[in-house]
Coordinates of C-alpha atoms in Angstrom, one line a residue:
M10 CA 0.1 -0.6 -0.1
K11 CA 1.4 3.8 -1.2
K12 CA 1.4 5.9 2.5
Y13 CA 1.2 9.1 1.8
C14 CA 0.2 12.7 5.0
V15 CA -0.3 16.0 5.0
I16 CA 2.1 17.5 7.3
G17 CA 1.5 21.3 9.2
E18 CA 0.8 22.8 12.7
K19 CA -2.9 23.0 12.4
L20 CA -4.8 20.4 10.5
T21 CA -8.0 20.1 11.4
H22 CA -10.1 21.5 8.2
T23 CA -8.0 20.2 6.1
M24 CA -9.7 18.9 2.9
S25 CA -6.3 16.9 1.7
P26 CA -7.4 13.7 2.5
Q27 CA -11.0 13.8 0.7
I28 CA -9.1 14.6 -1.7
H29 CA -6.4 12.5 -2.6
K30 CA -8.8 9.5 -1.7
S31 CA -11.1 10.4 -4.5
Y32 CA -7.3 10.0 -6.6
F33 CA -7.0 6.9 -5.1
D34 CA -10.8 5.4 -6.1
Y35 CA -10.5 6.7 -9.8
H36 CA -7.6 4.6 -10.0
K37 CA -8.4 1.9 -8.0
M38 CA -5.3 2.5 -6.6
N39 CA -4.3 1.1 -2.9
G40 CA -3.4 3.7 -1.0
E41 CA -3.8 6.1 1.7
Y42 CA -3.4 9.9 3.0
G43 CA -3.1 10.8 6.5
V44 CA -3.1 14.2 8.7
V45 CA 0.2 14.3 10.7
Q46 CA 0.0 17.7 13.8
I47 CA 3.1 18.3 14.2
A48 CA 3.3 22.1 16.8
M49 CA 5.8 25.1 16.1
E50 CA 8.1 24.1 19.9
N51 CA 8.5 20.3 18.1
M52 CA 11.8 20.6 15.5
L53 CA 10.7 19.2 12.2
G54 CA 14.3 17.4 12.6
N55 CA 12.6 15.0 14.8
C56 CA 9.4 14.5 13.1
K57 CA 12.5 12.9 9.8
D58 CA 12.1 9.0 11.2
T59 CA 8.1 9.4 11.0
L60 CA 7.9 11.5 7.5
L61 CA 10.1 8.5 6.0
Q62 CA 7.9 6.2 6.9
Y63 CA 5.3 7.8 4.1
D64 CA 5.9 7.3 0.3
G65 CA 5.1 11.3 0.2
F66 CA 3.7 13.9 1.9
N67 CA 2.5 17.8 1.3
V68 CA 3.8 20.6 3.8
T69 CA 1.5 23.6 4.8
V70 CA 2.2 26.5 6.8
P71 CA 4.5 26.7 8.9
Y72 CA 6.5 24.2 7.5
K73 CA 6.9 25.2 3.3
E74 CA 10.4 26.7 4.1
K75 CA 11.4 25.2 7.1
V76 CA 11.2 21.4 5.1
I77 CA 13.9 22.2 2.8
K78 CA 17.0 21.8 5.5
Y79 CA 15.7 17.9 6.1
L80 CA 15.5 17.2 2.5
Y81 CA 18.3 15.6 0.0
G82 CA 17.3 17.7 -2.7
I83 CA 14.5 20.5 -3.9
S84 CA 13.6 20.8 -7.8
Q85 CA 14.5 24.1 -9.5
E86 CA 11.2 25.6 -9.2
A87 CA 11.1 24.5 -5.4
K88 CA 14.5 26.3 -5.3
K89 CA 13.1 29.5 -7.4
I90 CA 10.2 30.1 -4.9
G91 CA 12.3 29.5 -1.8
A92 CA 9.3 26.5 -0.5
V93 CA 8.3 23.7 -0.6
N94 CA 5.0 21.8 -0.4
T95 CA 5.0 18.4 -1.4
V96 CA 7.4 15.7 -0.8
K97 CA 8.7 12.5 -2.2
N98 CA 10.3 9.4 -0.8
I99 CA 12.8 8.0 -3.1
D100 CA 14.7 5.2 -1.4
G101 CA 14.7 6.2 2.3
K102 CA 15.7 10.1 0.5
L103 CA 13.2 13.3 0.9
Y104 CA 13.1 15.8 -2.1
G105 CA 11.2 18.5 -2.8
Y106 CA 8.6 20.0 -4.9
N107 CA 6.3 23.4 -5.2
T108 CA 3.2 22.5 -7.0
D109 CA 1.2 25.6 -6.3
P110 CA 2.6 27.3 -9.1
Y111 CA 0.9 24.7 -11.3
G112 CA -2.5 25.0 -8.5
F113 CA -3.0 28.2 -9.3
E114 CA -2.1 28.0 -12.8
G115 CA -4.8 25.3 -13.4
M116 CA -6.5 27.5 -11.7
L117 CA -6.9 30.3 -13.8
N118 CA -7.2 27.8 -16.7
A119 CA -10.1 26.0 -16.0
N120 CA -11.5 30.1 -15.6
N121 CA -10.8 31.3 -19.0
V122 CA -8.4 33.4 -17.4
K123 CA -5.0 34.4 -19.6
I124 CA -1.9 35.1 -18.4
K125 CA 0.1 36.1 -21.2
D126 CA 0.5 39.6 -21.7
K127 CA -1.6 40.3 -19.6
A128 CA -0.5 42.8 -16.2
F129 CA -1.0 41.5 -12.9
V130 CA -1.2 42.9 -8.6
I131 CA -0.5 39.6 -6.5
L132 CA -1.7 41.1 -2.9
G133 CA 0.7 39.8 -0.2
S134 CA 4.5 38.7 -0.5
G135 CA 4.6 35.4 1.8
G136 CA 5.2 32.1 0.6
A137 CA 1.9 31.7 -1.5
C138 CA 2.6 35.1 -3.5
K139 CA 6.5 33.6 -4.8
S140 CA 4.3 30.3 -6.4
V141 CA 1.7 32.7 -7.8
Y142 CA 4.3 35.3 -9.0
Y143 CA 6.8 32.5 -10.1
I144 CA 4.0 31.3 -12.6
L145 CA 2.9 33.9 -14.0
K146 CA 6.5 35.5 -14.5
Q147 CA 6.9 31.8 -16.5
R148 CA 3.7 31.6 -18.2
G149 CA 5.2 35.3 -20.2
A150 CA 2.9 37.5 -17.8
K151 CA 3.5 41.4 -19.6
T152 CA 3.3 43.5 -16.0
V153 CA 3.4 41.6 -12.3
K154 CA 3.4 43.5 -9.3
I155 CA 3.4 42.6 -5.6
A156 CA 1.1 44.7 -3.3
T157 CA 2.8 45.4 0.6
R158 CA 1.7 48.1 3.0
D159 CA 5.7 49.0 3.3
E160 CA 6.1 52.7 2.1
S161 CA 9.9 52.4 1.3
K162 CA 9.2 50.0 -1.5
K163 CA 7.2 52.3 -3.5
D164 CA 10.0 52.9 -5.8
V165 CA 11.7 49.2 -5.8
E166 CA 10.8 46.8 -9.4
D167 CA 8.3 44.7 -9.1
F168 CA 6.9 46.3 -5.9
I169 CA 3.7 48.2 -5.2
T170 CA 2.3 49.9 -2.6
Y171 CA -1.4 50.4 -0.9
S172 CA -1.4 53.6 -2.4
Q173 CA 0.2 53.0 -5.5
L174 CA -2.8 50.0 -6.2
E175 CA -5.9 52.7 -6.2
N176 CA -4.1 54.5 -9.0
F177 CA -2.7 50.8 -11.4
K178 CA -5.3 49.3 -13.5
G179 CA -4.2 45.8 -14.3
D180 CA -6.2 42.8 -16.2
T181 CA -6.3 40.2 -12.8
L182 CA -5.9 41.1 -9.5
V183 CA -5.4 38.3 -6.9
N184 CA -5.0 37.5 -3.1
T185 CA -3.0 35.9 -1.8
T186 CA -3.0 36.9 1.8
P187 CA -5.8 35.5 4.3
V188 CA -7.9 38.3 4.7
G189 CA -11.3 36.9 4.3
M190 CA -10.6 33.1 5.9
F191 CA -12.7 31.9 8.1
P192 CA -13.4 32.7 10.2
N193 CA -13.1 36.1 9.7
V194 CA -15.0 36.5 6.4
D195 CA -16.5 39.7 6.9
R196 CA -13.0 41.2 5.8
C197 CA -11.9 42.3 2.4
P198 CA -8.0 43.0 1.7
V199 CA -8.9 46.2 -0.6
T200 CA -10.5 48.7 -1.5
D201 CA -14.2 48.9 -4.2
K202 CA -11.9 51.7 -5.6
V203 CA -9.4 49.0 -6.6
I204 CA -11.3 46.5 -7.9
C205 CA -12.8 48.6 -10.6
N206 CA -9.2 48.9 -11.7
F207 CA -9.9 45.5 -12.6
D208 CA -11.2 42.8 -15.3
N209 CA -10.7 39.2 -13.2
V210 CA -10.4 39.7 -9.0
A211 CA -8.5 36.0 -8.4
D212 CA -8.5 34.5 -4.5
I213 CA -6.4 31.5 -3.3
V214 CA -8.7 31.6 -0.4
Y215 CA -10.3 28.2 0.0
N216 CA -13.2 29.0 2.9
P217 CA -15.3 30.3 2.2
V218 CA -15.6 29.5 -1.1
Y219 CA -17.3 33.1 -1.7
T220 CA -14.9 35.2 0.1
K221 CA -15.7 38.7 0.9
L222 CA -13.6 39.7 -1.8
L223 CA -15.0 37.4 -4.3
Q224 CA -18.5 38.8 -3.6
N225 CA -17.3 42.9 -3.9
A226 CA -16.1 42.3 -7.0
V227 CA -19.2 40.2 -8.4
R228 CA -21.1 43.4 -7.3
L229 CA -18.9 45.7 -8.9
G230 CA -19.0 43.5 -13.0
K231 CA -15.9 41.9 -12.7
K232 CA -15.3 38.1 -13.0
A233 CA -14.2 36.5 -9.6
V234 CA -12.5 32.9 -9.4
G235 CA -12.0 31.2 -6.1
G236 CA -9.2 29.5 -4.2
L237 CA -10.6 25.5 -4.6
Y238 CA -10.0 24.6 -7.9
M239 CA -6.3 25.5 -7.1
L240 CA -6.3 23.1 -3.9
V241 CA -7.1 19.8 -6.2
A242 CA -5.1 21.2 -8.9
Q243 CA -2.2 21.7 -6.7
A244 CA -2.7 17.7 -5.4
M245 CA -4.0 16.4 -8.2
K246 CA 0.0 17.3 -9.4
S247 CA 1.7 16.0 -6.5
Q248 CA -0.1 12.3 -7.1
E249 CA 1.4 12.9 -10.6
I250 CA 4.8 13.5 -9.1
W251 CA 4.4 10.4 -6.6
N252 CA 3.9 8.6 -9.1
N253 CA 4.8 9.4 -12.2
T254 CA 2.0 10.0 -13.6
L255 CA 0.1 12.7 -16.0
L256 CA -2.3 15.1 -14.8
D257 CA -5.6 14.5 -15.9
E258 CA -8.0 17.6 -16.1
T259 CA -11.3 15.9 -16.3
L260 CA -10.3 14.0 -13.1
T261 CA -9.2 16.9 -10.9
K262 CA -12.7 19.0 -12.4
S263 CA -15.3 16.3 -11.1
I264 CA -13.2 16.4 -7.5
Y265 CA -13.6 20.1 -7.8
N266 CA -17.2 19.9 -8.9
S267 CA -17.7 17.3 -5.9
L268 CA -16.3 19.0 -3.2
M269 CA -17.7 22.2 -4.3
K270 CA -21.0 20.4 -3.9
E271 CA -20.8 18.9 -0.4
Y272 CA -19.8 22.4 1.3
Y273 CA -22.5 23.9 -0.6
L274 CA -25.2 21.1 0.7
K275 CA -23.0 21.3 4.4
N276 CA -22.9 25.5 3.6
G277 CA -25.9 26.5 2.1
G278 CA -25.7 27.0 -1.2
N279 CA -27.9 27.6 -4.3
I280 CA -29.0 24.9 -7.8
Y281 CA -29.0 27.6 -11.0
L282 CA -30.2 25.6 -13.8
T283 CA -29.5 27.2 -17.1
G284 CA -30.1 26.2 -20.9
I285 CA -31.8 27.7 -23.9
M286 CA -35.3 29.3 -23.6
S287 CA -38.3 26.8 -23.7
C288 CA -35.8 24.0 -21.9
G289 CA -38.3 23.1 -18.4
K290 CA -36.0 25.4 -16.6
T291 CA -38.7 26.4 -14.7
T292 CA -41.1 24.0 -14.6
K293 CA -38.5 21.1 -13.4
G294 CA -37.2 23.7 -11.2
K295 CA -40.8 24.2 -9.0
R296 CA -40.6 19.9 -8.8
V297 CA -36.8 19.9 -7.6
A298 CA -37.9 22.8 -5.1
K299 CA -40.4 21.1 -3.6
S300 CA -39.1 17.8 -3.8
L301 CA -35.6 19.5 -2.1
G302 CA -38.3 21.1 0.3
W303 CA -36.5 24.9 -1.4
E304 CA -37.6 28.3 -2.3
F305 CA -38.0 27.7 -6.2
V306 CA -37.0 31.3 -7.8
D307 CA -37.6 32.3 -11.4
A308 CA -35.1 35.3 -12.4
D309 CA -37.1 36.4 -14.6
D310 CA -39.5 37.2 -12.1
Y311 CA -37.0 38.2 -9.4
I312 CA -36.2 40.8 -12.0
Q313 CA -39.6 42.6 -12.8
Q314 CA -39.7 42.7 -9.1
I315 CA -36.8 44.3 -8.3
S316 CA -36.5 47.0 -12.0
G317 CA -40.5 47.6 -11.7
K318 CA -40.9 47.0 -14.9
S319 CA -41.7 43.5 -18.0
I320 CA -39.6 41.8 -19.9
S321 CA -40.4 42.9 -22.7
Q322 CA -40.5 47.2 -21.5
L323 CA -36.2 46.7 -20.2
F324 CA -35.7 44.5 -23.8
D325 CA -37.8 48.1 -25.3
E326 CA -35.1 49.9 -23.4
G327 CA -32.2 47.6 -25.2
E328 CA -31.4 44.0 -24.3
G329 CA -28.3 45.8 -22.6
V330 CA -30.4 47.2 -20.6
F331 CA -32.1 43.9 -19.3
R332 CA -29.0 42.3 -18.8
D333 CA -27.4 44.6 -16.3
W334 CA -30.5 43.8 -14.5
E335 CA -29.7 40.4 -15.1
S336 CA -26.5 40.7 -13.5
K337 CA -28.2 42.6 -10.4
A338 CA -30.7 40.2 -10.0
L339 CA -28.4 37.0 -10.1
E340 CA -25.9 39.1 -8.1
Q341 CA -28.4 39.5 -5.5
L342 CA -29.8 35.9 -5.0
S343 CA -25.8 34.6 -4.8
H344 CA -26.1 36.3 -1.4
R345 CA -29.4 33.8 -0.2
K346 CA -29.0 30.1 0.2
N347 CA -31.0 26.9 -0.7
L348 CA -32.3 28.4 -3.9
V349 CA -33.5 26.5 -6.8
V350 CA -32.6 29.3 -9.8
A351 CA -34.6 29.1 -13.3
T352 CA -31.8 31.2 -15.3
G353 CA -32.8 33.1 -18.5
G354 CA -31.4 32.2 -21.5
G355 CA -29.1 34.0 -21.9
A356 CA -27.6 34.2 -18.2
I357 CA -24.8 32.7 -19.4
L358 CA -23.2 35.2 -21.7
K359 CA -21.7 37.2 -19.2
D360 CA -18.8 36.6 -17.7
V361 CA -19.6 38.1 -13.5
N362 CA -23.2 36.3 -13.9
V363 CA -21.0 32.8 -14.0
S364 CA -19.2 34.4 -11.6
A365 CA -21.8 34.8 -9.4
M366 CA -23.7 31.1 -9.8
R367 CA -20.7 29.6 -9.5
L368 CA -19.6 30.8 -6.6
S369 CA -22.7 30.6 -4.8
G370 CA -23.9 27.0 -6.0
V371 CA -23.9 24.7 -8.1
I372 CA -24.8 25.0 -12.0
I373 CA -26.4 22.8 -14.4
L374 CA -28.1 22.7 -17.9
I375 CA -30.9 21.5 -19.1
E376 CA -30.2 19.6 -22.2
R377 CA -33.1 19.5 -24.5
K378 CA -32.9 18.9 -28.5
I379 CA -33.6 22.3 -30.1
D380 CA -36.3 20.6 -32.6
D381 CA -37.9 19.4 -30.1
I382 CA -38.4 22.8 -28.5
L383 CA -39.1 24.1 -31.9
A384 CA -41.8 22.2 -32.5
N385 CA -43.9 23.9 -29.0
V386 CA -42.0 27.1 -27.8
R387 CA -44.0 30.8 -27.8
T388 CA -42.5 33.7 -29.5
D389 CA -45.4 35.8 -28.4
T390 CA -43.5 36.5 -25.0
R391 CA -40.6 36.1 -26.0
P392 CA -38.5 39.3 -27.3
L393 CA -35.4 37.7 -28.9
L394 CA -38.5 35.5 -30.8
K395 CA -40.1 38.4 -32.3
D396 CA -39.2 37.9 -35.9
G397 CA -40.2 34.1 -35.1
A398 CA -39.1 30.8 -34.0
Q399 CA -36.8 29.5 -36.3
K400 CA -34.5 32.5 -35.2
L401 CA -34.0 30.5 -32.0
R402 CA -31.4 27.4 -33.8
E403 CA -29.9 30.4 -34.1
I404 CA -29.6 32.3 -30.9
Y405 CA -28.6 27.8 -30.0
N406 CA -26.3 27.3 -31.5
S407 CA -24.4 30.6 -30.9
R408 CA -24.6 29.9 -27.5
K409 CA -24.2 26.1 -27.5
D410 CA -20.2 25.8 -26.7
R411 CA -21.4 28.5 -23.4
Y412 CA -23.5 26.5 -21.5
Y413 CA -21.6 23.5 -21.9
S414 CA -18.6 25.3 -21.0
T415 CA -20.2 27.3 -18.2
C416 CA -22.2 24.9 -16.2
D417 CA -20.9 21.5 -13.7
Y418 CA -23.0 19.5 -14.6
V419 CA -25.6 17.9 -17.8
V420 CA -29.1 16.8 -17.2
K421 CA -30.7 15.0 -19.9
S422 CA -34.3 16.7 -20.6
H423 CA -36.8 13.3 -21.1
E424 CA -39.5 14.0 -22.6
C425 CA -42.0 12.4 -21.6
D426 CA -40.4 11.8 -18.2
M427 CA -40.5 14.8 -15.8
F428 CA -39.9 12.3 -12.8
K429 CA -36.8 11.4 -13.8
T430 CA -35.0 14.5 -15.6
V431 CA -36.3 15.9 -11.8
N432 CA -35.2 12.6 -10.2
D433 CA -31.8 13.0 -12.2
I434 CA -31.2 16.6 -10.8
V435 CA -31.6 16.0 -7.5
K436 CA -29.3 12.9 -7.7
I437 CA -26.4 15.1 -8.6
V438 CA -26.9 17.6 -5.1
K439 CA -28.3 14.4 -2.7

């Protein structure tokens, strides 16, 4: 049996055993993954004999730097970063690596946030910052600045002070500080003015998934990316090192979706039903909500409620006006819990909407054949279909890839069996 573990000072809330067990199960591998807590007053060197009993182990705070002196060798990226988070036992000798950069890169890739030729600002200058800085430089970011409160560094290359940050325009803001982490969930590391200077906001904090920084980013219309995917991706990179395998992005996403689902079942989250208009989101959503004992919300009805206007009136003012109200509605709903939300057919078109849904629940695409929809669709209540039902096919074709790329799960609509479709949705979350 292969034996692995994670070492750290306080690990009562670690998700690592669950993540690695999923890897073992997927590969039908005989392995176990434990937790080894080491108090600060104990020297790591005193635990070396214990750690040599493992085929490999992960390292978390506060030992990512301290562990290096007990290792036989370390990889080039770990040397440049100055920290190790993965150790492999090779014939009784311990070798160190750092998979955090690849976890962060995976998190950005999964959310289609580009690195090459883009401008980044990193909040925080600790070990996590070093990993993020390393991979951004490696992948060709145009500019990478590290935000510090130390005013003496205001003219130092690659550094920027928080006072300067309010006037710095960039592509992506990255938080590597613990600000906003449980239990201090109401804290945000920067002001709204700073957030408005960026198109994307990423937070490597994963508890809570929807940090105050990300909530503020969504409220301000920005694409927001949470840190849980990074946790899973760096763990999969560790397994790649330990077992000489190649990363499987499908497995990474599957484990991430599973963790998100369990997180929201425990903490209260929403189900967002997406799909082309008239695919049955409202009808099925009401039955799902009844089955779960949750509240049902039709997004279009909610938009009318908060705007004081009908959907047709909003479209008469311009589709952009309607889309802005749609984003406002989803942002408000993202702060509530245990809702089943039937979204509009175009809700997935804006990144900020996807962020609001993804960070506050699970997104389930209802898949229904377009020809079946066209056979019965009403055009008199659909502003986008004023030119006829066949316009729907054109709309669907333009959105199809987006529907699939933004959802967490896909459920097939069974035309003659409403119960089966509803049951399939309920099974996903339960």
